[in-house]
Coordinates of C-alpha atoms and ligand atoms in Angstrom, one line a residue:
Chain A
M14 CA -0.1 -0.1 -0.1
K15 CA 1.2 3.5 -0.8
K16 CA 2.1 5.4 2.3
T17 CA 0.3 8.7 2.9
R18 CA 2.8 11.7 2.7
V19 CA 2.2 13.7 5.8
A20 CA 3.9 16.9 7.0
T21 CA 3.6 18.9 10.3
V22 CA 4.3 22.6 10.7
W23 CA 4.8 24.9 13.4
L24 CA 3.9 28.5 12.9
D25 CA 3.1 31.0 15.7
G26 CA 2.2 28.5 18.4
C27 CA 4.0 27.0 21.6
S28 CA 4.4 23.5 20.4
G29 CA 1.7 22.3 22.8
C30 CA -0.3 20.9 19.8
H31 CA 2.6 18.8 18.7
M32 CA 3.0 17.6 22.2
S33 CA -0.6 16.6 22.3
F34 CA 0.0 14.8 19.0
L35 CA 2.6 12.7 20.8
D36 CA 0.4 12.1 23.8
M37 CA -1.3 9.6 21.4
D38 CA 1.2 7.1 23.0
E39 CA 1.2 3.6 21.6
R40 CA -1.5 4.5 19.1
I41 CA 1.3 6.4 17.1
L42 CA 2.6 2.8 16.3
E43 CA -0.8 2.0 14.8
I44 CA -0.4 5.0 12.5
A45 CA 3.3 5.1 11.8
P46 CA 3.4 2.2 9.2
K47 CA 0.7 4.1 7.1
I48 CA 2.6 7.5 6.9
E49 CA 5.7 8.8 5.4
L50 CA 6.6 11.9 7.5
V51 CA 8.2 14.1 4.8
Y52 CA 8.5 17.3 6.8
S53 CA 8.2 18.3 10.4
P54 CA 10.0 20.2 13.2
L55 CA 11.4 16.8 14.1
V56 CA 12.6 16.0 10.6
D57 CA 15.8 17.5 9.2
N58 CA 14.5 18.9 6.0
K59 CA 14.8 22.7 5.2
E60 CA 12.5 23.0 2.0
F61 CA 8.8 22.0 2.2
P62 CA 8.4 19.2 -0.2
E63 CA 6.0 19.0 -3.2
D64 CA 3.0 16.6 -3.4
V65 CA 2.1 16.3 0.3
D66 CA -1.1 14.5 1.1
V67 CA -1.8 16.0 4.4
T68 CA -0.3 18.9 6.4
I69 CA -1.2 19.5 9.9
V70 CA -0.4 23.2 11.0
E71 CA -0.1 24.3 14.5
G72 CA 0.2 28.1 15.2
A73 CA -1.2 31.4 13.8
V74 CA 0.1 33.4 10.9
S75 CA 2.0 36.2 12.6
S76 CA 4.9 37.3 10.5
E77 CA 5.7 37.7 6.9
E78 CA 7.7 34.5 7.1
D79 CA 4.6 32.6 8.4
L80 CA 2.6 34.0 5.6
H81 CA 5.1 32.9 2.9
K82 CA 5.3 29.6 4.4
I83 CA 1.7 28.8 4.6
Q84 CA 1.1 29.9 1.1
K85 CA 3.8 27.6 -0.2
I86 CA 2.6 24.8 1.9
R87 CA -1.1 25.3 0.7
A88 CA 0.1 25.1 -2.9
R89 CA 1.9 21.9 -2.3
T90 CA -0.6 20.1 0.0
K91 CA -3.9 18.2 -0.8
I92 CA -5.4 18.4 2.7
L93 CA -4.7 21.1 5.0
V94 CA -5.4 20.7 8.7
A95 CA -5.6 23.6 11.3
L96 CA -4.6 22.1 14.5
G97 CA -5.4 24.0 17.7
D98 CA -6.9 27.3 18.8
C99 CA -3.8 29.3 17.5
A100 CA -4.3 27.9 14.0
V101 CA -8.2 28.1 14.1
T102 CA -8.8 31.4 16.1
S103 CA -5.3 33.1 16.4
N104 CA -5.8 32.6 20.1
V105 CA -3.0 33.9 22.5
P106 CA -0.7 35.2 19.5
G107 CA -3.8 37.2 18.4
M108 CA -3.9 39.1 21.8
R109 CA -1.7 41.7 20.3
N110 CA -4.2 42.4 17.6
P111 CA -6.0 45.3 19.1
F112 CA -2.6 47.1 19.4
D113 CA -0.3 48.2 16.5
T114 CA 2.9 46.3 15.9
Q115 CA 5.2 49.3 17.0
A116 CA 3.6 49.4 20.4
V117 CA 3.8 45.6 20.7
L118 CA 7.7 45.5 19.8
A119 CA 8.3 48.6 22.1
R120 CA 6.5 46.7 25.0
A121 CA 8.7 43.6 24.5
Y122 CA 12.0 45.0 23.6
L123 CA 12.2 48.4 25.3
E124 CA 9.7 48.6 28.2
N125 CA 10.1 45.1 29.5
A126 CA 13.9 44.8 28.6
Q127 CA 16.4 45.5 31.4
E128 CA 19.5 45.4 29.2
N129 CA 20.3 46.0 25.6
Q130 CA 17.0 47.9 24.8
H131 CA 16.5 48.0 21.1
V132 CA 14.0 46.6 18.7
P133 CA 15.8 44.0 16.5
T134 CA 15.6 44.5 12.7
D135 CA 17.3 41.6 11.3
V136 CA 16.9 38.5 13.4
I137 CA 13.1 38.3 13.7
P138 CA 10.9 38.5 10.6
P139 CA 8.6 41.5 10.1
L140 CA 5.4 41.2 12.1
L141 CA 2.1 41.4 10.2
K142 CA -0.2 44.1 11.2
R143 CA -2.5 41.5 12.5
V144 CA -2.1 37.8 13.6
R145 CA -4.5 35.8 11.6
P146 CA -6.1 32.3 11.9
I147 CA -4.9 30.2 9.1
N148 CA -8.3 30.2 7.3
E149 CA -8.2 34.0 6.9
V150 CA -5.1 33.6 4.7
V151 CA -5.5 30.2 2.9
K152 CA -8.2 27.7 2.4
V153 CA -8.2 25.1 5.4
D154 CA -9.9 21.7 4.9
V155 CA -10.2 20.5 8.5
F156 CA -10.4 22.5 11.7
V157 CA -9.3 21.0 15.1
P158 CA -10.0 23.5 17.8
G159 CA -8.6 23.2 21.4
C160 CA -5.7 24.5 23.4
P161 CA -4.5 21.9 22.9
P162 CA -6.8 19.6 21.0
S163 CA -6.9 16.2 22.9
A164 CA -4.8 13.4 21.8
D165 CA -8.1 11.4 21.1
A166 CA -9.3 14.2 18.7
I167 CA -6.1 14.3 16.9
F168 CA -6.0 10.4 16.6
F169 CA -9.5 10.4 15.3
V170 CA -8.5 13.2 12.7
V171 CA -5.5 11.3 11.6
S172 CA -7.2 8.0 11.4
E173 CA -10.0 9.3 9.3
L174 CA -7.7 11.0 6.9
L175 CA -5.5 7.9 6.4
E176 CA -8.7 6.0 5.6
G177 CA -9.3 8.6 2.9
R178 CA -12.3 10.3 4.8
L179 CA -12.6 13.9 5.7
P180 CA -13.2 13.8 9.5
D181 CA -16.4 15.3 10.7
L182 CA -15.5 17.1 14.0
S183 CA -18.9 18.7 14.6
E184 CA -19.5 16.4 17.4
R185 CA -16.1 17.0 19.0
V186 CA -15.7 20.9 19.2
K187 CA -13.8 22.0 22.1
F188 CA -12.2 25.5 22.6
G189 CA -9.7 26.4 25.3
Chain B
M9 CA -55.7 44.1 32.3
S10 CA -54.4 41.1 30.3
T11 CA -56.8 38.6 29.1
P12 CA -56.9 35.6 31.3
S13 CA -54.7 32.5 30.2
R14 CA -56.6 29.8 28.1
V15 CA -55.6 26.2 27.6
I16 CA -54.7 25.6 23.9
T17 CA -52.9 22.9 21.8
L18 CA -50.0 23.3 19.4
T19 CA -47.6 21.3 17.7
L20 CA -43.8 21.2 18.6
D21 CA -41.8 19.5 15.7
D22 CA -44.2 16.4 15.2
R23 CA -45.6 16.4 18.8
E24 CA -49.2 17.8 19.8
V25 CA -48.9 19.4 23.2
G26 CA -51.1 21.4 25.6
A27 CA -50.1 24.8 26.9
H28 CA -51.5 28.0 28.3
T29 CA -51.6 31.3 26.3
D30 CA -49.4 33.1 28.7
Q31 CA -46.5 30.7 28.0
T32 CA -43.7 31.2 25.7
I33 CA -42.7 28.7 23.0
L34 CA -39.5 28.0 25.1
E35 CA -41.4 27.3 28.3
V36 CA -43.6 24.8 26.6
A37 CA -40.8 23.1 24.7
R38 CA -38.9 22.8 28.1
E39 CA -42.0 21.3 29.9
N40 CA -42.1 18.7 27.1
G41 CA -38.4 17.9 27.3
I42 CA -37.6 19.6 24.0
V43 CA -34.2 21.4 23.9
I44 CA -34.0 24.8 22.4
P45 CA -30.6 26.6 23.0
T46 CA -30.6 29.9 24.8
L47 CA -27.9 32.4 25.8
C48 CA -29.6 35.6 26.9
H49 CA -32.6 34.1 28.4
L50 CA -32.5 33.1 32.1
E51 CA -35.4 31.8 33.9
G52 CA -36.4 34.2 36.5
L53 CA -35.5 37.3 34.5
L54 CA -37.7 39.1 32.0
P55 CA -37.0 37.9 28.4
I56 CA -35.6 40.4 25.9
G57 CA -34.9 38.3 22.8
A58 CA -31.4 39.8 22.5
C59 CA -29.2 37.0 21.3
R60 CA -31.4 35.3 18.7
I61 CA -29.9 31.8 19.4
C62 CA -33.2 30.4 20.4
L63 CA -34.9 31.1 17.0
V64 CA -37.6 28.7 15.8
E65 CA -39.6 28.4 12.6
V66 CA -43.4 28.9 12.9
V67 CA -45.3 27.5 10.0
G68 CA -47.1 30.3 8.1
S69 CA -44.6 33.0 9.3
N70 CA -41.7 33.7 7.0
K71 CA -39.7 35.3 9.9
L72 CA -37.8 33.1 12.4
L73 CA -39.1 33.9 15.9
P74 CA -37.2 33.9 19.3
A75 CA -38.6 31.1 21.3
C76 CA -37.9 32.9 24.6
A77 CA -39.9 35.8 23.8
T78 CA -42.8 34.5 21.7
K79 CA -46.0 33.6 23.2
V80 CA -47.7 30.3 22.0
T81 CA -51.1 30.5 20.1
D82 CA -53.7 28.1 19.5
G83 CA -53.0 25.6 16.6
M84 CA -49.4 27.1 16.2
R85 CA -47.1 24.7 14.4
V86 CA -43.5 25.3 15.7
I87 CA -40.3 23.7 14.2
T88 CA -37.5 23.7 16.7
Q89 CA -34.8 21.8 14.8
S90 CA -33.9 22.1 11.1
E91 CA -30.9 22.5 9.0
R92 CA -31.9 26.1 8.4
L93 CA -32.1 26.7 12.2
T94 CA -28.7 25.0 12.8
R95 CA -27.1 27.2 10.2
Y96 CA -28.7 30.4 11.7
R97 CA -27.8 29.4 15.3
R98 CA -24.2 28.6 14.3
R99 CA -24.0 32.1 12.7
V100 CA -25.2 33.7 15.8
V101 CA -22.5 32.1 17.7
E102 CA -19.9 33.0 15.1
F103 CA -20.9 36.7 15.4
L104 CA -20.6 36.8 19.1
F105 CA -17.0 35.3 19.0
A106 CA -16.0 37.6 15.9
S107 CA -17.3 40.7 17.8
G108 CA -15.3 40.3 21.0
N109 CA -11.9 39.0 21.8
H110 CA -12.4 35.4 23.1
I111 CA -9.1 33.9 24.2
C112 CA -10.5 30.9 25.9
A113 CA -7.1 29.4 26.8
V114 CA -6.5 32.2 29.3
C115 CA -10.0 33.1 30.3
V116 CA -11.2 32.7 33.8
S117 CA -14.4 31.0 32.4
N118 CA -12.6 28.5 30.3
H119 CA -14.6 25.2 30.4
H120 CA -17.3 26.9 32.3
C121 CA -18.7 29.3 29.7
E122 CA -22.1 29.2 28.0
L123 CA -20.9 30.8 25.0
Q124 CA -18.3 27.9 24.7
D125 CA -21.2 25.4 25.2
M126 CA -23.0 27.0 22.3
A127 CA -20.0 26.6 20.0
V128 CA -20.0 23.0 20.9
Y129 CA -24.0 22.7 20.6
T130 CA -23.9 24.2 17.2
G131 CA -20.8 22.3 16.0
M132 CA -19.0 25.7 15.4
S133 CA -15.5 24.6 14.6
H134 CA -14.2 27.9 13.2
L135 CA -15.3 31.3 12.0
T136 CA -16.3 31.8 8.4
E137 CA -16.0 35.5 8.7
P138 CA -12.9 37.5 9.8
Y139 CA -12.5 38.4 13.6
R140 CA -12.8 42.1 14.3
Y141 CA -10.3 42.4 17.1
P142 CA -11.7 45.5 18.7
K143 CA -9.9 47.5 21.4
L144 CA -12.0 47.1 24.4
R145 CA -11.9 47.9 28.1
V146 CA -11.3 46.1 31.2
D147 CA -12.6 47.6 34.5
A148 CA -10.9 46.2 37.6
S149 CA -11.8 49.2 39.8
H150 CA -14.3 47.2 41.9
E151 CA -12.8 45.8 45.1
R152 CA -14.1 42.2 44.4
F153 CA -15.2 41.9 40.8
V154 CA -13.8 42.4 37.3
Q155 CA -15.6 43.5 34.2
D156 CA -14.0 42.7 30.9
D157 CA -15.6 43.9 27.6
N158 CA -13.6 41.7 25.5
R159 CA -15.8 38.7 26.6
C160 CA -19.1 40.5 26.8
I161 CA -21.8 39.2 24.5
L162 CA -24.4 41.8 25.5
C163 CA -26.9 39.4 26.7
Q164 CA -27.9 42.0 29.4
R165 CA -28.4 39.4 32.2
C166 CA -26.3 41.7 34.4
V167 CA -28.6 44.6 33.6
R168 CA -31.7 42.6 34.3
V169 CA -30.7 40.7 37.4
C170 CA -29.3 44.0 39.0
A171 CA -32.5 45.9 38.2
E172 CA -35.1 43.2 38.6
I173 CA -33.8 41.2 41.5
E174 CA -31.3 43.3 43.4
G175 CA -33.2 46.5 42.7
A176 CA -30.0 48.5 42.3
H177 CA -30.0 49.0 38.5
T178 CA -26.3 49.7 38.4
W179 CA -25.9 48.3 34.9
D180 CA -27.2 49.7 31.7
V181 CA -26.3 49.6 27.9
M182 CA -24.6 52.6 26.2
G183 CA -24.3 53.0 22.4
R184 CA -25.8 51.0 19.6
G185 CA -25.0 48.2 17.4
I186 CA -21.4 47.0 17.5
E187 CA -20.5 50.1 19.7
A188 CA -22.9 49.0 22.5
R189 CA -21.4 48.4 25.7
V190 CA -22.6 47.7 29.2
I191 CA -21.8 50.4 31.8
T192 CA -22.1 50.9 35.5
D193 CA -24.1 54.0 36.7
L194 CA -23.4 56.9 34.3
N195 CA -20.4 55.2 32.9
Q196 CA -18.3 55.6 35.9
P197 CA -15.7 53.0 37.0
W198 CA -17.6 50.2 38.7
G199 CA -15.6 50.7 41.9
E200 CA -17.0 54.3 42.2
S201 CA -20.6 53.2 41.6
D202 CA -23.0 54.7 44.2
T203 CA -25.8 52.1 43.5
C204 CA -23.8 48.8 43.4
T205 CA -24.4 46.8 46.6
S206 CA -21.6 44.2 45.7
C207 CA -24.1 41.4 45.9
S208 CA -22.4 39.6 43.0
K209 CA -25.6 38.7 41.3
C210 CA -24.4 40.1 37.9
V211 CA -21.2 38.1 38.1
Q212 CA -23.1 34.9 38.9
V213 CA -25.6 35.2 36.2
C214 CA -23.1 36.3 33.4
P215 CA -22.9 33.5 30.9
T216 CA -19.2 34.2 30.0
G217 CA -16.0 35.5 31.6
A218 CA -17.1 39.1 31.1
L219 CA -17.9 39.5 34.9
S220 CA -15.8 37.5 37.4
I221 CA -14.6 37.5 40.9
K222 CA -11.1 39.2 41.2
G223 CA -8.1 37.0 41.6
M224 CA -9.4 34.0 39.6
A225 CA -6.9 32.2 37.3
A226 CA -7.7 30.8 34.0
A227 CA -10.7 28.3 34.2
E228 CA -11.3 29.0 37.8
M229 CA -14.6 30.8 37.6
K230 CA -17.6 28.7 38.0
K231 CA -20.9 30.6 38.1
R232 CA -23.7 29.7 40.4
K233 CA -27.3 30.7 39.5
H234 CA -29.4 28.8 41.9
F235 CA -30.3 31.9 44.0
L236 CA -32.7 32.9 41.1
A237 CA -34.6 29.8 41.6
Q238 CA -34.6 30.4 45.4
Y239 CA -35.8 33.9 44.9
W240 CA -38.8 32.8 42.8
T241 CA -39.8 30.0 45.2
L242 CA -39.7 32.7 48.0
K243 CA -41.9 34.9 45.9
E244 CA -44.4 32.1 45.2
E245 CA -44.6 31.2 48.8
E246 CA -45.3 34.9 49.7
S247 CA -48.1 35.3 47.3
Ligands
LIG6 S1 -16.0 34.2 27.8 FE1 -16.1 32.0 27.1 S2 -15.8 32.0 24.8 FE2 -15.2 34.0 25.6 S3 -12.9 33.6 26.1 FE3 -14.0 33.2 28.0 S4 -14.3 30.8 27.9 FE4 -13.8 31.6 25.8
LIG7 S1 -22.8 43.4 42.3 FE1 -25.1 43.4 42.6 S2 -25.6 45.7 43.0 FE2 -23.5 45.5 42.1 S3 -23.8 45.6 39.9 FE3 -23.8 43.6 40.4 S4 -26.0 42.9 40.6 FE4 -25.8 45.2 40.8
LIG8 S1 -21.3 41.4 31.2 FE1 -22.0 39.3 31.1 S2 -24.1 39.4 31.6 FE2 -23.6 41.4 31.2 S3 -24.1 41.7 29.1 FE3 -22.0 41.1 29.1 S4 -22.1 38.9 28.9 FE4 -24.1 39.5 29.5
LIG9 S1 -32.4 33.2 24.3 FE1 -33.9 33.8 23.1 S2 -33.1 35.6 22.1 FE2 -31.6 35.0 23.5

């Protein structure tokens, strides 16, 4: 049987959703033989590959880098899964949205810094004016809210996708 | 004088049920074990039909009607569940999420919130419209309570419980449409209110994390509304 090409991506999130994925424990062994993990924070691969069947995205779209990444990912992925509240609602990263980016940077790098007070210009990618949930930027096929979503919900989603079905999560909605 | 209540029959979905003309569709549905979702409505407070989540279809009317604020009539045929209603109700919940700033993960009411419950009930897994991210106020001037407009859905339960039960009428609504906000007294900080008795009724009936007890961490705020039932039992015993 041809393995499903799966990628996982981490945009503006805390890695909690990836942790919850790993919380599936031994059920991962059930899934593992059916997938080929082609890209992930755990895989040493710099360039996002072509022809990915399923990409699971944690985190919101906060910077220009996130924006370019997600656009490329969308173009190269058949089924895009928004995993967790940051990806689905913008969640905690989005708390800066009522304020402008200059005020946010000043808060982080000037007001709250004790030493070396200056706003970096080359190390961090430019921030977008507003942090966005993924579906405000590209089309999303499956939404899995939760902060983080439970390992059970993630297992259900992945199992369904591996069976070639689009998971129906309307009975499993959970925010926060 | 209102006309005396009569006994009538109507159909709720496919069931024929008996009712009194002074009852609302919601009351009759609940008596018969039929679930209609509600948010602004709270038993014991006057219905105002503010949130529209309880909309139902009435055969012969091209408008959807709020079950909490519509009286039953003889021969009425009500549909409480349909694809169209599910779609409308989900939209209502979406608008409520989009118009505030709901960061459930860090909210005092996380996992104990009626707005979240409605997202689950209507199967709202995401928003189909962009979020607004308005800049809203937090008022922590009261000694014991906090008000956070970011989480307010303008159900006006606070306004009603304070005026109707506590008799203080500290709360009111200022502004219209998306600018509308609840305020204390003449838009003074809550902590400087002359009318508030600090009874906490508003906090307890608030369906979201918009009103909370000071010092709560995320997910710690659990509301208690049973005093309303007690109040009405006492009233009945008095009369
Ligand atoms: S009020 Fe409810 S929906 Fe809003 S942030 Fe708090 S828990 Fe979430
Ligand atoms: S604490 Fe009591 S008196 Fe004060 S605003 Fe709330 S309901 Fe009104
Ligand atoms: S503060 Fe709470 S009770 Fe008052 S209108 Fe807002 S959501 Fe409703
Ligand atoms: S519950 Fe009926 S309009 Fe809000």
